[in-house]
């Protein structure tokens, strides 16, 4: 990862990897056209996010199999949703920035369950499925 400003993302530290958010929240159509028009650009965009946001120690395929990554990529590619997925940030800029800032309790004062795991990144259910299931079960035990 390039060196630079460090920020929180997905429960871990990243080195200035917020450029995607700035791009998508101000000019989503610019990146959107590239994502829809170019399979190579779309693949590079998605895989880079997985590489940056997973807790993989630099070896993405240690936590996510190539077939799983390709399946995820195709969920965006086949229906042509690259541009619409980029627009999410433009359409909900304030809400997304509040959530990513890591202070959800201000906005949601009645949080029933919160746990920060020692491993796993932004794609928790994909990276650590057993831990994710344990977390979901822990929440639902509280609210039954």
CSV table of C-alpha atoms in Angstrom, one decimal:
chain,number,residue,atom,x,y,z
A,1,UNK,CA,0.0,0.0,0.0
A,2,UNK,CA,1.2,3.5,-0.7
A,3,UNK,CA,2.4,5.4,2.4
A,4,UNK,CA,0.5,8.5,3.5
A,5,UNK,CA,-2.3,9.6,5.7
A,6,UNK,CA,-3.7,6.8,7.8
A,7,UNK,CA,-7.4,6.5,8.4
A,8,UNK,CA,-9.9,3.9,9.9
A,9,UNK,CA,-11.8,1.7,7.5
A,10,UNK,CA,-13.6,-1.5,8.2
A,11,UNK,CA,-12.3,-1.7,11.8
A,12,UNK,CA,-8.6,-1.5,10.7
A,13,UNK,CA,-6.0,1.1,9.6
A,14,UNK,CA,-5.5,2.0,6.0
A,15,UNK,CA,-2.9,4.2,4.4
A,16,UNK,CA,-4.8,7.1,2.8
A,17,UNK,CA,-7.1,4.7,0.9
A,18,UNK,CA,-10.1,7.1,1.0
A,19,UNK,CA,-9.6,8.4,-2.6
A,20,UNK,CA,-12.3,6.1,-3.9
A,21,UNK,CA,-14.8,7.8,-1.5
A,22,UNK,CA,-13.8,11.3,-2.6
A,23,UNK,CA,-14.1,10.3,-6.3
A,24,UNK,CA,-17.4,8.5,-5.9
A,25,UNK,CA,-19.0,11.1,-3.7
A,26,UNK,CA,-18.2,14.1,-6.0
A,27,UNK,CA,-17.9,12.6,-9.5
A,28,UNK,CA,-19.5,9.2,-9.5
A,29,UNK,CA,-20.3,9.1,-13.2
A,30,UNK,CA,-16.6,9.6,-14.2
A,31,UNK,CA,-15.5,6.3,-12.5
A,32,UNK,CA,-18.9,4.8,-13.3
A,33,UNK,CA,-18.5,5.0,-17.1
A,34,UNK,CA,-15.1,3.3,-16.8
A,35,UNK,CA,-16.5,0.6,-14.6
A,36,UNK,CA,-19.3,-0.2,-17.1
A,37,UNK,CA,-17.3,0.3,-20.2
A,38,UNK,CA,-14.1,-1.6,-19.4
A,39,UNK,CA,-14.0,-5.1,-17.9
A,40,UNK,CA,-10.3,-4.6,-17.1
A,41,UNK,CA,-10.9,-1.3,-15.3
A,42,UNK,CA,-13.9,-2.8,-13.4
A,43,UNK,CA,-11.8,-5.9,-12.3
A,44,UNK,CA,-8.9,-3.7,-11.2
A,45,UNK,CA,-11.2,-1.3,-9.3
A,46,UNK,CA,-13.0,-4.2,-7.4
A,47,UNK,CA,-9.9,-6.3,-6.8
A,48,UNK,CA,-7.9,-3.3,-5.5
A,49,UNK,CA,-10.7,-2.7,-2.9
A,50,UNK,CA,-10.6,-6.3,-1.8
A,51,UNK,CA,-6.8,-6.2,-1.6
A,52,UNK,CA,-6.8,-3.0,0.4
A,53,UNK,CA,-9.7,-3.7,2.7
A,54,UNK,CA,-9.2,-7.3,3.7
A,55,UNK,CA,-7.2,-8.5,6.7
A,56,UNK,CA,-4.9,-10.6,4.5
A,57,UNK,CA,-1.4,-9.5,5.3
A,58,UNK,CA,-0.9,-8.6,1.6
A,59,UNK,CA,-2.0,-12.1,0.3
A,60,UNK,CA,-5.6,-11.6,-0.7
A,61,UNK,CA,-6.0,-15.3,-1.8
A,62,UNK,CA,-5.1,-16.4,1.7
A,63,UNK,CA,-8.5,-15.3,2.9
A,64,UNK,CA,-10.6,-15.1,-0.3
A,65,UNK,CA,-10.4,-17.8,-3.0
A,66,UNK,CA,-10.1,-16.6,-6.6
A,67,UNK,CA,-13.4,-18.2,-7.6
A,68,UNK,CA,-15.2,-16.3,-4.7
A,69,UNK,CA,-13.6,-13.0,-5.8
A,70,UNK,CA,-14.6,-13.6,-9.4
A,71,UNK,CA,-18.1,-14.5,-8.3
A,72,UNK,CA,-18.3,-11.2,-6.4
A,73,UNK,CA,-16.9,-9.2,-9.4
A,74,UNK,CA,-19.5,-10.8,-11.7
A,75,UNK,CA,-22.3,-9.7,-9.4
A,76,UNK,CA,-21.4,-6.2,-10.4
A,77,UNK,CA,-20.2,-6.9,-14.0
A,78,UNK,CA,-23.0,-8.9,-15.5
A,79,UNK,CA,-25.9,-6.5,-14.6
A,80,UNK,CA,-23.7,-3.5,-15.4
A,81,UNK,CA,-24.1,-1.9,-12.0
A,82,UNK,CA,-20.6,-0.3,-11.8
A,83,UNK,CA,-22.0,3.2,-12.2
A,84,UNK,CA,-24.9,2.7,-9.9
A,85,UNK,CA,-22.7,1.3,-7.2
A,86,UNK,CA,-20.4,4.4,-7.5
A,87,UNK,CA,-23.4,6.7,-7.2
A,88,UNK,CA,-24.2,5.4,-3.7
A,89,UNK,CA,-21.6,7.7,-2.3
A,90,UNK,CA,-22.8,10.8,-4.2
A,91,UNK,CA,-26.5,10.1,-3.2
A,92,UNK,CA,-25.8,9.6,0.5
A,93,UNK,CA,-22.5,11.4,1.1
A,94,UNK,CA,-23.3,12.7,4.6
A,95,UNK,CA,-24.6,9.4,5.9
A,96,UNK,CA,-21.7,7.4,4.5
A,97,UNK,CA,-19.1,9.8,6.0
A,98,UNK,CA,-20.8,9.7,9.4
A,99,UNK,CA,-20.8,5.9,9.4
A,100,UNK,CA,-17.2,5.6,8.1
A,101,UNK,CA,-16.0,8.1,10.7
A,102,UNK,CA,-16.3,5.3,13.3
A,103,UNK,CA,-18.8,7.1,15.6
A,104,UNK,CA,-22.1,5.3,14.9
A,105,UNK,CA,-23.2,5.6,18.6
A,106,UNK,CA,-23.9,9.3,18.1
A,107,UNK,CA,-26.3,8.6,15.3
A,108,UNK,CA,-27.6,5.3,16.7
A,109,UNK,CA,-27.8,5.7,20.5
A,110,UNK,CA,-29.6,2.4,21.1
A,111,UNK,CA,-27.0,0.0,19.6
A,112,UNK,CA,-27.8,-3.4,21.1
A,113,UNK,CA,-24.6,-5.2,20.3
A,114,UNK,CA,-21.1,-4.0,19.3
A,115,UNK,CA,-17.9,-6.1,19.1
A,116,UNK,CA,-14.6,-5.4,17.4
A,117,UNK,CA,-12.9,-8.5,16.2
A,118,UNK,CA,-9.2,-9.1,16.2
A,119,UNK,CA,-9.2,-10.2,12.5
A,120,UNK,CA,-11.2,-9.6,9.4
A,121,UNK,CA,-11.6,-6.4,7.4
A,122,UNK,CA,-14.3,-4.6,5.4
A,123,UNK,CA,-15.6,-7.8,3.8
A,124,UNK,CA,-16.0,-9.6,7.2
A,125,UNK,CA,-18.6,-12.2,6.0
A,126,UNK,CA,-16.5,-13.1,3.0
A,127,UNK,CA,-13.1,-13.2,4.8
A,128,UNK,CA,-14.1,-14.8,8.1
A,129,UNK,CA,-17.4,-16.5,7.6
A,130,UNK,CA,-17.4,-18.5,10.8
A,131,UNK,CA,-16.6,-15.4,12.9
A,132,UNK,CA,-19.3,-13.5,11.1
A,133,UNK,CA,-21.9,-16.2,11.8
A,134,UNK,CA,-20.8,-16.2,15.5
A,135,UNK,CA,-21.4,-12.4,15.6
A,136,UNK,CA,-24.8,-12.6,14.0
A,137,UNK,CA,-25.8,-15.3,16.5
A,138,UNK,CA,-24.5,-13.3,19.4
A,139,UNK,CA,-26.6,-10.4,18.4
A,140,UNK,CA,-29.8,-12.4,18.0
A,141,UNK,CA,-29.3,-14.2,21.3
A,142,UNK,CA,-29.7,-10.7,22.9
A,143,UNK,CA,-32.9,-9.8,21.0
A,144,UNK,CA,-34.9,-13.0,21.1
